[in-house]
Structure formats: C-alpha cells, structure tokens
Short mmCIF file of N, CA and C in Angstrom, two decimals:
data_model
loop_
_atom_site.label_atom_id
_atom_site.label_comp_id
_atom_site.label_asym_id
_atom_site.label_seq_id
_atom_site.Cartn_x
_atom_site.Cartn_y
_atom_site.Cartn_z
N UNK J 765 8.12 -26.86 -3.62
CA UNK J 765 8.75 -26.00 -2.68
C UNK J 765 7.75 -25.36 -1.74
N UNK J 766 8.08 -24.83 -0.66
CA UNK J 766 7.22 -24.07 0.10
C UNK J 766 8.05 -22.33 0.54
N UNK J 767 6.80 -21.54 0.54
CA UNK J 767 7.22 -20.57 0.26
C UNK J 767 6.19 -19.51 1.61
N UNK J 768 7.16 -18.63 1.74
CA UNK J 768 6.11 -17.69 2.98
C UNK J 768 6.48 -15.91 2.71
N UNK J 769 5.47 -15.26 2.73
CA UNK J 769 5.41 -13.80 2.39
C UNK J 769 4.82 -13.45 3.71
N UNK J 770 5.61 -12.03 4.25
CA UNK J 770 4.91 -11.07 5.14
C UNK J 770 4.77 -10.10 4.89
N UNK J 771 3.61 -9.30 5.04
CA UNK J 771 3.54 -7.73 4.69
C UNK J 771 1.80 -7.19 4.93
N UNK J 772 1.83 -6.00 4.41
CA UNK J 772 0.53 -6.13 4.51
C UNK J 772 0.40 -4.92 3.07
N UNK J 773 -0.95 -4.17 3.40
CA UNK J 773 -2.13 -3.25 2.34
C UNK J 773 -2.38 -2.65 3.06
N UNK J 774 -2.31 -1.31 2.52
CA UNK J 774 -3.11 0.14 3.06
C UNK J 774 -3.74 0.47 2.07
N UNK J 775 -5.59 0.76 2.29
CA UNK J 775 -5.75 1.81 1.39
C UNK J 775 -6.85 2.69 2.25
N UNK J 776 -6.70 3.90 1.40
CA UNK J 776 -7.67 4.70 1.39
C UNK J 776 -7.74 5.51 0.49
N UNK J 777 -9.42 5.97 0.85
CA UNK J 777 -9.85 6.69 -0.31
C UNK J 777 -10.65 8.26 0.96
N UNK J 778 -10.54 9.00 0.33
CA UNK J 778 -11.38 10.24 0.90
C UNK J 778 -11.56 11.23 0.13
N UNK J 779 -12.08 12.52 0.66
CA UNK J 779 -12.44 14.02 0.10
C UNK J 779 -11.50 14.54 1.17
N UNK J 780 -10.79 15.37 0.63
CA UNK J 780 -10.11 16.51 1.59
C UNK J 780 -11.00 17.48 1.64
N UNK J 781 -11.94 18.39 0.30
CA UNK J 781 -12.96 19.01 -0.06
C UNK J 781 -13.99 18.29 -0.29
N UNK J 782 -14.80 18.95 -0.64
CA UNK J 782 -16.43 18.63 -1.64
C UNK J 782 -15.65 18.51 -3.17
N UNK J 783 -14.77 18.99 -3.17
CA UNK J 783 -14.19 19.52 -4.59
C UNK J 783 -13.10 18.21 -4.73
N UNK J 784 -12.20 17.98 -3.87
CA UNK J 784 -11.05 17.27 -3.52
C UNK J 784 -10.98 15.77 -2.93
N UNK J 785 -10.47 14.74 -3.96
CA UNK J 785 -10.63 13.68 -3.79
C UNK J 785 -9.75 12.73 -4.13
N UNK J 786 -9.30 11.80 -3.34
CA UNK J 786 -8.06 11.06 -3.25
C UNK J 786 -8.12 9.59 -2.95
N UNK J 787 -7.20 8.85 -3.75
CA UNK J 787 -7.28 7.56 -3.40
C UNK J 787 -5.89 6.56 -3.10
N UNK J 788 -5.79 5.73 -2.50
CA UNK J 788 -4.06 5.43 -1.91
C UNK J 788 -4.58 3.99 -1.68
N UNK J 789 -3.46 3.42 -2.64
CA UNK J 789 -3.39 1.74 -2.28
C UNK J 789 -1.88 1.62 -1.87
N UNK J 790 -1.11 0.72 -0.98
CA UNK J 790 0.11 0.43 -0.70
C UNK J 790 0.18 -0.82 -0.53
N UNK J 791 0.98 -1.84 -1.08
CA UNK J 791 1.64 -3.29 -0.39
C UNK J 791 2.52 -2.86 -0.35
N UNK J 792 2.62 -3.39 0.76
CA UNK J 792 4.16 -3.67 1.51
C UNK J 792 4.52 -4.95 1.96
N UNK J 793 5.74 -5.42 1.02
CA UNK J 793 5.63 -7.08 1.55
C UNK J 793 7.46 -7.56 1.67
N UNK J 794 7.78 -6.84 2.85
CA UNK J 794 9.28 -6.77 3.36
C UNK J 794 10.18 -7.89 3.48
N UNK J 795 9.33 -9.32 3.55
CA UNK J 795 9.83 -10.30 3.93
C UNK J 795 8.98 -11.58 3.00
N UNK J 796 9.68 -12.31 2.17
CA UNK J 796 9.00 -13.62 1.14
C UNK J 796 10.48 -14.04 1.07
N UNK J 797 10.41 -15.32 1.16
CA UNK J 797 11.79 -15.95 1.41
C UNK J 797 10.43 -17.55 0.71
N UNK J 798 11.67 -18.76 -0.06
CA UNK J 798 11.73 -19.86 -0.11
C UNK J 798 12.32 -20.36 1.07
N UNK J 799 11.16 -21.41 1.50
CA UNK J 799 11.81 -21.91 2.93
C UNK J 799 12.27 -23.26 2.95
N UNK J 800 11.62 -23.98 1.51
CA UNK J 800 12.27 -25.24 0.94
C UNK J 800 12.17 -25.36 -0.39
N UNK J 801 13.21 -25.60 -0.92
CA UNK J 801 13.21 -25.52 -2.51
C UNK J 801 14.17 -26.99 -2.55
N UNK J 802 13.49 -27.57 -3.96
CA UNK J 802 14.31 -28.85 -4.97
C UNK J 802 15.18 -28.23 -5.13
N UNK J 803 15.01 -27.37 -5.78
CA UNK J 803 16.30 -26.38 -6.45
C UNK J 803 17.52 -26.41 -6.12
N UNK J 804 18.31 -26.38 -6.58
CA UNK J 804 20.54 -26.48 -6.09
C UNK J 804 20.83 -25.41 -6.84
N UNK J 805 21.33 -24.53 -6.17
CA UNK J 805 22.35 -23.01 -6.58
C UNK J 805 23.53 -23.67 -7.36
N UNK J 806 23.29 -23.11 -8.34
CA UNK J 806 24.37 -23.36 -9.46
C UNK J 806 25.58 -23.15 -9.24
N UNK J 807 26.74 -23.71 -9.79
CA UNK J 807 28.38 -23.78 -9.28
C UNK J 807 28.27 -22.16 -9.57
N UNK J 808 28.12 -21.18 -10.46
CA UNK J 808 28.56 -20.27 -10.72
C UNK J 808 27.69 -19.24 -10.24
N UNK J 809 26.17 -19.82 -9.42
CA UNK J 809 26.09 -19.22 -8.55
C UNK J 809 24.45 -18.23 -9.75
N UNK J 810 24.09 -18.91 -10.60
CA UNK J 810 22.92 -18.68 -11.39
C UNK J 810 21.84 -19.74 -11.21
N UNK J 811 20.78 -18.91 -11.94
CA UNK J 811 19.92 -20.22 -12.16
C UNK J 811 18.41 -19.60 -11.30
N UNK J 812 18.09 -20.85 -11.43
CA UNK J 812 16.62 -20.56 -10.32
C UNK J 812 16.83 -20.38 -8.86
N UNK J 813 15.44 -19.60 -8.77
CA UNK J 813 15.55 -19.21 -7.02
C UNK J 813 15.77 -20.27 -6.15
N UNK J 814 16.97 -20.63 -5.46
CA UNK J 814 17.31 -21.64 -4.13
C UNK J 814 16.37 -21.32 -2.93
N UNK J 815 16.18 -22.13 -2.29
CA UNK J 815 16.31 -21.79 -0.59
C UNK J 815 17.15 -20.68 -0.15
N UNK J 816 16.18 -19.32 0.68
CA UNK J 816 16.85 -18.95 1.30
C UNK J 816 16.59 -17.39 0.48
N UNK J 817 16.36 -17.75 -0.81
CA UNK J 817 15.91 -16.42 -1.60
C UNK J 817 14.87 -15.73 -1.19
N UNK J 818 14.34 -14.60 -1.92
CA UNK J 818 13.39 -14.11 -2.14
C UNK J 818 12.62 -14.59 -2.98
N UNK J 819 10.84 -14.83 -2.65
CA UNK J 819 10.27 -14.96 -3.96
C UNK J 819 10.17 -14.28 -5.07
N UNK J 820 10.61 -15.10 -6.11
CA UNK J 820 10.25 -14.37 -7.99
C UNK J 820 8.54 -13.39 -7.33
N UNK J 821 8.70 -12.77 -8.37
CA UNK J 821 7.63 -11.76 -9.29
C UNK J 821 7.31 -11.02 -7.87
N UNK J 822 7.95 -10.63 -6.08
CA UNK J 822 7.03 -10.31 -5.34
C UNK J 822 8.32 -8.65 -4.74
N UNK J 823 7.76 -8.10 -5.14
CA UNK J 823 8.57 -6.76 -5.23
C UNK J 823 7.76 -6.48 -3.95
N UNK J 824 8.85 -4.96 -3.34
CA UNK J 824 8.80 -5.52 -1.21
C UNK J 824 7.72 -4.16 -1.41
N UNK J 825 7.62 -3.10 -2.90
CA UNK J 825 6.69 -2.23 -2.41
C UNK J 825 5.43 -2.08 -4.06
N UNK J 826 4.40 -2.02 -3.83
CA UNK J 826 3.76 -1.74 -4.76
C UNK J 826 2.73 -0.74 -4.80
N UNK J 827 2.26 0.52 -5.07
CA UNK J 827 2.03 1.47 -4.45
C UNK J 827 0.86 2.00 -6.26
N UNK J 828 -0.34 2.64 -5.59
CA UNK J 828 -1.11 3.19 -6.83
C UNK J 828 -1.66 4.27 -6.22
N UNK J 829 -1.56 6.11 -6.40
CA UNK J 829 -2.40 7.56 -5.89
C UNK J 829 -3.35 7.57 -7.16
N UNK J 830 -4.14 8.02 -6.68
CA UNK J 830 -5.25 8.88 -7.74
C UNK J 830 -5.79 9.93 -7.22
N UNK J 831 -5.85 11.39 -7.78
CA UNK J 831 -6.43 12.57 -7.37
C UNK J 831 -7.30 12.88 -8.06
N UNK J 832 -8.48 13.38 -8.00
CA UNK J 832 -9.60 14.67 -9.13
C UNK J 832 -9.76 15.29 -8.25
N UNK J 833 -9.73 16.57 -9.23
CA UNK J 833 -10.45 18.31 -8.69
C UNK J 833 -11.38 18.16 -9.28
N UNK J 834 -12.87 18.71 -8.97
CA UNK J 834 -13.90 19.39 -9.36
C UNK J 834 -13.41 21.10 -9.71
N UNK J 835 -13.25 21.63 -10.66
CA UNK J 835 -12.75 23.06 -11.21
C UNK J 835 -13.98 23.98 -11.10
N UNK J 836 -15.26 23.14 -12.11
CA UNK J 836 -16.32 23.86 -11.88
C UNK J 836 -17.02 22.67 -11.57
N UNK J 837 -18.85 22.83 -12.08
CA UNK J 837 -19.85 21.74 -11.88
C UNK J 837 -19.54 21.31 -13.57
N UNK J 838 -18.81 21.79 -14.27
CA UNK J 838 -18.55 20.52 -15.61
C UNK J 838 -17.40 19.97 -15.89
N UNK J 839 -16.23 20.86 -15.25
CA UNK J 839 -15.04 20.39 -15.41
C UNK J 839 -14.34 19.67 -14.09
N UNK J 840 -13.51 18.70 -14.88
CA UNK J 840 -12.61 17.51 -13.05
C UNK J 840 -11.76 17.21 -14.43
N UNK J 841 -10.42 17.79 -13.27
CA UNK J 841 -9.14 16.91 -13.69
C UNK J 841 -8.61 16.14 -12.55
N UNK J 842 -7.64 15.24 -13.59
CA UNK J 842 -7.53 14.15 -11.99
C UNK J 842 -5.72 13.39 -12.58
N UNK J 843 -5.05 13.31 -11.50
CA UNK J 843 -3.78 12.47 -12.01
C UNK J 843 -3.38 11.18 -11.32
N UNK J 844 -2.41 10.39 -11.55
CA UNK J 844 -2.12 9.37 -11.21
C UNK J 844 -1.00 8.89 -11.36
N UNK J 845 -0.34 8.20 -9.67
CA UNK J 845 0.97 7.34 -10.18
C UNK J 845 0.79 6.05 -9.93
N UNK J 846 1.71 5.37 -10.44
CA UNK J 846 1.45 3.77 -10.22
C UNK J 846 2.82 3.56 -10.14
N UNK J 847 3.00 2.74 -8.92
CA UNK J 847 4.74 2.10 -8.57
C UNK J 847 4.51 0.57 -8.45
N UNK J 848 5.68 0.32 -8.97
CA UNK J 848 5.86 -1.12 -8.67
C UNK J 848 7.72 -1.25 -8.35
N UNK J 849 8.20 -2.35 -7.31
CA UNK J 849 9.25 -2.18 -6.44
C UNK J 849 9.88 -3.08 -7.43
N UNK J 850 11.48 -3.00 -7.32
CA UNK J 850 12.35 -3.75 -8.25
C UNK J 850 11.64 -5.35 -7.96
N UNK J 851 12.08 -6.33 -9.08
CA UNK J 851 11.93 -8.06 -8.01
C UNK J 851 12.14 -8.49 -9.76
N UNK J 852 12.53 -10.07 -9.28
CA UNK J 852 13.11 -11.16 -10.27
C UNK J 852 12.47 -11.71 -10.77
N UNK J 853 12.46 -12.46 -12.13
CA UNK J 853 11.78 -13.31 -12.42
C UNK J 853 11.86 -14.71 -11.79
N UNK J 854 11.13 -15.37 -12.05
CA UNK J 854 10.93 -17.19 -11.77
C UNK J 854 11.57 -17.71 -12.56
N UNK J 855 12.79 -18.37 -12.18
CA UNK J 855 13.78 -19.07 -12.73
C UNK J 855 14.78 -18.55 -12.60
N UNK J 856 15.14 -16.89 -12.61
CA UNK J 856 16.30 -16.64 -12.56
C UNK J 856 16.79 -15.52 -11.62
N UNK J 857 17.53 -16.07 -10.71
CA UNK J 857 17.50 -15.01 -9.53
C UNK J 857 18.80 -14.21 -9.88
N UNK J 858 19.72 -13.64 -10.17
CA UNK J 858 20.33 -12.87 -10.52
C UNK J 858 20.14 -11.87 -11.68
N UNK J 859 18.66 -11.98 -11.70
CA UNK J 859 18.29 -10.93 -12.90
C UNK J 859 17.11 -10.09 -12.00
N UNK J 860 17.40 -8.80 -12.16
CA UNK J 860 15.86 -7.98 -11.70
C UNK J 860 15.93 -6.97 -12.69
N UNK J 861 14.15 -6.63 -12.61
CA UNK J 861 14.02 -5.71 -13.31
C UNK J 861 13.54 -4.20 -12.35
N UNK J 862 14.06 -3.26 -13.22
CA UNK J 862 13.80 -1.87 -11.72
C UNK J 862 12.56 -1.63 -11.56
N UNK J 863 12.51 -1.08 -10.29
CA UNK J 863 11.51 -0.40 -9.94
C UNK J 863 10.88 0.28 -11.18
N UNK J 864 9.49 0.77 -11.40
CA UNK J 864 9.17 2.03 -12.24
C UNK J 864 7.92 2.90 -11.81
N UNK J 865 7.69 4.03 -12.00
CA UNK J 865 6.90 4.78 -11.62
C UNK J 865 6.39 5.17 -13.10
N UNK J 866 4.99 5.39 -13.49
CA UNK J 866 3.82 6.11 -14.65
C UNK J 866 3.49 6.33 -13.87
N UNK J 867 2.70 7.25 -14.85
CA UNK J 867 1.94 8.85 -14.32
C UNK J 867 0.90 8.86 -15.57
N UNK J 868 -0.37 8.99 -15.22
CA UNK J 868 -1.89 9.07 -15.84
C UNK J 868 -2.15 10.12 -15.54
N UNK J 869 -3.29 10.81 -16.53
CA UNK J 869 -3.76 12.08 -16.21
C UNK J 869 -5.20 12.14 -17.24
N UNK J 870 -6.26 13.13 -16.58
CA UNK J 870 -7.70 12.95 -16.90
C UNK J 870 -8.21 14.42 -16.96
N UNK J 871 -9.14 14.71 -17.76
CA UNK J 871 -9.77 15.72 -18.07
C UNK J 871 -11.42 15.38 -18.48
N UNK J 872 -12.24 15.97 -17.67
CA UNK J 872 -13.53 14.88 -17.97
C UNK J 872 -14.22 16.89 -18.19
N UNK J 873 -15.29 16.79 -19.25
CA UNK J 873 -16.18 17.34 -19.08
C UNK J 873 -17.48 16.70 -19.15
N UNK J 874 -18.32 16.91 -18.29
CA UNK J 874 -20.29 16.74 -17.75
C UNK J 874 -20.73 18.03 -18.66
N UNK J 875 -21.54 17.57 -19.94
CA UNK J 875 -22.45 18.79 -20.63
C UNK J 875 -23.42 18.25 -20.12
N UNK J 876 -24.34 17.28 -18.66
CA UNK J 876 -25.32 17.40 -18.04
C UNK J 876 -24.97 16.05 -17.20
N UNK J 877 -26.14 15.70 -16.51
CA UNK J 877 -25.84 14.78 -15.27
C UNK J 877 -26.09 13.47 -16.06
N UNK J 878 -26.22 13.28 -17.29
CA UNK J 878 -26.16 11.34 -18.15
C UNK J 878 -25.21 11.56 -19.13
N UNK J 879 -24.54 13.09 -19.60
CA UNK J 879 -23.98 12.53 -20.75
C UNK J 879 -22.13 13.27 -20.29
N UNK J 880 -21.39 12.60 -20.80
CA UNK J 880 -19.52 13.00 -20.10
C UNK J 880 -18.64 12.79 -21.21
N UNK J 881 -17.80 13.59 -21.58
CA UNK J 881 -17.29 13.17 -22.23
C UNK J 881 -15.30 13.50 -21.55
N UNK J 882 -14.44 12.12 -21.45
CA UNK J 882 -13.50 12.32 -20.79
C UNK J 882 -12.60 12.35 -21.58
N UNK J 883 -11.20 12.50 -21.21
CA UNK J 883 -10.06 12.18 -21.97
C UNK J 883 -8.95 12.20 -21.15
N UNK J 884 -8.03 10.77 -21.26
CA UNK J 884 -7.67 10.44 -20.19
C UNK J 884 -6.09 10.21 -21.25
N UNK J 885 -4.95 10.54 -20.33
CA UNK J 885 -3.50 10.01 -21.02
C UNK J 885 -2.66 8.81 -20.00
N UNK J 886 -2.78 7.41 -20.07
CA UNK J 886 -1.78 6.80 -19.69
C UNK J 886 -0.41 6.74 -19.85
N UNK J 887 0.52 6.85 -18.99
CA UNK J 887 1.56 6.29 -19.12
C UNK J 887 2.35 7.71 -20.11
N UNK J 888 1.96 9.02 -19.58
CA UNK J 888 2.21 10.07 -19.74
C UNK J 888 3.51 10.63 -20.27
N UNK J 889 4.78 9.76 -19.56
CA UNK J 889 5.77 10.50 -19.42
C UNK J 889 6.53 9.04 -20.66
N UNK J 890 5.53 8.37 -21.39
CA UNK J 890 6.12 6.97 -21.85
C UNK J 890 7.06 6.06 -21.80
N UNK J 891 7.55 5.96 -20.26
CA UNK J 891 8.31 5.26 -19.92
C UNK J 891 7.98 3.85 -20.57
N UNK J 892 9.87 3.29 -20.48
CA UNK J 892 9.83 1.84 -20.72
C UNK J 892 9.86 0.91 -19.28
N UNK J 893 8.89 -0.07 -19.20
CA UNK J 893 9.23 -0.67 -18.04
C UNK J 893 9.04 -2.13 -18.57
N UNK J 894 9.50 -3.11 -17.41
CA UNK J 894 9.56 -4.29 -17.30
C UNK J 894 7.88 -4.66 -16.81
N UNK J 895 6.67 -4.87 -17.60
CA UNK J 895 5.55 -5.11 -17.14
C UNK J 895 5.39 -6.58 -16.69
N UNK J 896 5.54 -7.86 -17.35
CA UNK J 896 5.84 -9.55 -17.05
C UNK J 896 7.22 -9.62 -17.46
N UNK J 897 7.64 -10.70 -16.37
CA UNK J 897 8.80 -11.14 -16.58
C UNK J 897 8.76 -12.63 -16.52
N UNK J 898 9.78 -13.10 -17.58
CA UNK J 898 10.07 -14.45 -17.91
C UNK J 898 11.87 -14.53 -17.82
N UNK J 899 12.26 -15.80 -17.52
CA UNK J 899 13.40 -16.23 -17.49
C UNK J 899 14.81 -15.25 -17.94
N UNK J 900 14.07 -15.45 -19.41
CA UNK J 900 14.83 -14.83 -20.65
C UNK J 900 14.60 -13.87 -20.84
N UNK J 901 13.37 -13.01 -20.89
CA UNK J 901 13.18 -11.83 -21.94
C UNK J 901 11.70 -11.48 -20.48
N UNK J 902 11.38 -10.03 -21.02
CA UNK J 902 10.56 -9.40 -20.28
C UNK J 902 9.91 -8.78 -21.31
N UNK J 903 8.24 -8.77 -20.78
CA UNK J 903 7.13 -8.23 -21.51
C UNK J 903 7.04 -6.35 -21.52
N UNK J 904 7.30 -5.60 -22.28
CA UNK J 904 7.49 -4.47 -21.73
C UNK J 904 5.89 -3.75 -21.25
N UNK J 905 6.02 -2.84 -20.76
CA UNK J 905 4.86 -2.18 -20.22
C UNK J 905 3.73 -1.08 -21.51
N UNK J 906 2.71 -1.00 -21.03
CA UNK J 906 2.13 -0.11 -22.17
C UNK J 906 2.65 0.96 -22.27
N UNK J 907 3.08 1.53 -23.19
CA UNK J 907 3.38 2.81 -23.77
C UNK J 907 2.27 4.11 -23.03
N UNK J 908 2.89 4.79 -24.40
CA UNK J 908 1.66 6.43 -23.33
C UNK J 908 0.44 5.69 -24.35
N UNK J 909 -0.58 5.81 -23.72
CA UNK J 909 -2.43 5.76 -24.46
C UNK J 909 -2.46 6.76 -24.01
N UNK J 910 -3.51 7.16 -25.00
CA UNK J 910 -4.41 8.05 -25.18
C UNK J 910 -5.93 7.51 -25.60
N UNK J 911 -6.97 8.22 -24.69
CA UNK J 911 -8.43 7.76 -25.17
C UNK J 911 -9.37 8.59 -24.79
N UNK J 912 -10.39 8.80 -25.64
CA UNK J 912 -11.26 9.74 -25.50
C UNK J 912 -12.39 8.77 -25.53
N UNK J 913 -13.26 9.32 -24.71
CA UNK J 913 -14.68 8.46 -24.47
C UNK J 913 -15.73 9.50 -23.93
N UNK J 914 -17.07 8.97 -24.62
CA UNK J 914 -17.98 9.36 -24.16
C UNK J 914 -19.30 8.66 -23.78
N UNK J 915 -19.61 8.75 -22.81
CA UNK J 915 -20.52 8.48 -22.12
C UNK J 915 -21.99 8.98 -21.77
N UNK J 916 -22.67 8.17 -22.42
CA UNK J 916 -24.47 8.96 -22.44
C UNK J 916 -24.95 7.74 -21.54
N UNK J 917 -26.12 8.23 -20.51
CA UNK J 917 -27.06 7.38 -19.81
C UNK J 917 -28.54 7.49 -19.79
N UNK J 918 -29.06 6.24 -20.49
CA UNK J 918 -30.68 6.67 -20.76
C UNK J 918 -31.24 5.77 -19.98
#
C-alpha cells in the first residue's frame, strides 16, 4: 500500500527565570490517509484499514511539557504531562483507543555540585491507558513508578 502523513513538530525549551525552566514538544499530524491499499472494506464494514482511511497507530496530536523550579541552590521540583491523541490499531479500523494524558513529578536534592539525590513519581495520577496496540487486545501503559536515585560524580 502507499501511504502519506502531513503535519509537523514544535519544540521548545527555555528559562522564563534563572530559577524557571520549561520544555514543549508538539506533533501535529492533521492529515495521514491510505492512498492505495490491497485491502477490501468488509461487507459489514470491519476489518483492516481500506483506502481512504486514516493511518493505524498515527494519532493527529501528540504533545510532552516539562517544568523545574530551582526553590533554593539544593532544592528543584519539576512536573510533567505527556499526551497522546485517540488513533487505531493496524488491522482494525473501527476500534480506537482514547486519547490519555499522565502526569510525572520530581523532587531532586544537590548535598553539593557531584553528588544528587532525586525522586521522581511517574504516571502520578495511575491512569489506565492504551500504551501498544494490536488487532485484538492492547498493551496497557505503565502504572504510577516510583524511583529514587542517587547520583555521585568522581
């Protein structure tokens, strides 16, 4: 088959402060259509993506923020969302899985300039999402993590 996507990527990253710091990724991909497919739309109107569809796995928005504060010179907290736009699997176009939004969040303390010790919570609010999708069944997304790490530099 042959297949065509339009859209594009935004990112940026900056300081609003010395203290204040931000980061922004966006796809945007409004238009992916099959422009020739083997494929034949099923009498009942299932089945794999035909001509004329949207491409499987390509959701029209996909979107990642990240923030840290500097509080003092040892403490930075920092949060995070991550979006991904509804879209179908490959093989079966009358199935989507929704949109979902997580939310990450970070707490780092510096007891000097080589050694850190952070602690970071994914997936905060432990939503269930659709992370891979297959035909039949969908891979679900990671749960809330939790991890603590530390970091020494010699």
């Amino acid at each position: 088959g042959q297949r065509h996507a339009t859209g594009m990527e935004f990112n940026f990253a900056g300081r609003i402060t010395s203290a204040w710091e931000v980061f922004y990724n966006h796809t945007w991909i409004p238009d992916a259509r099959i422009d020739v497919s083997n494929q034949a739309l099923a009498a009942n109107g299932t089945g794999a993506q035909v001509q004329g569809d949207r491409s499987a796995l390509t959701p029209k928005h996909s979107a990642s923020l990240w923030t840290s504060y500097l509080l003092t010179s040892q403490w930075r907290v920092g949060g995070g969302l991550n979006h991904r736009g509804a879209q179908s699997p490959e093989g079966n176009r009358n199935v989507v899985a929704p949109a979902f939004t997580t939310l990450d969040a970070m707490a780092e303390y510096s007891f000097s300039d080589a050694t850190t010790l952070k602690f970071n919570v994914n997936n905060l609010s432990n939503k269930l999402y659709a992370d891979t999708l297959y035909r039949g069944f969908y891979g679900p997304g990671a749960p809330r993590t939790v991890q603590v790490s530390l970091k020494t530099l010699f």
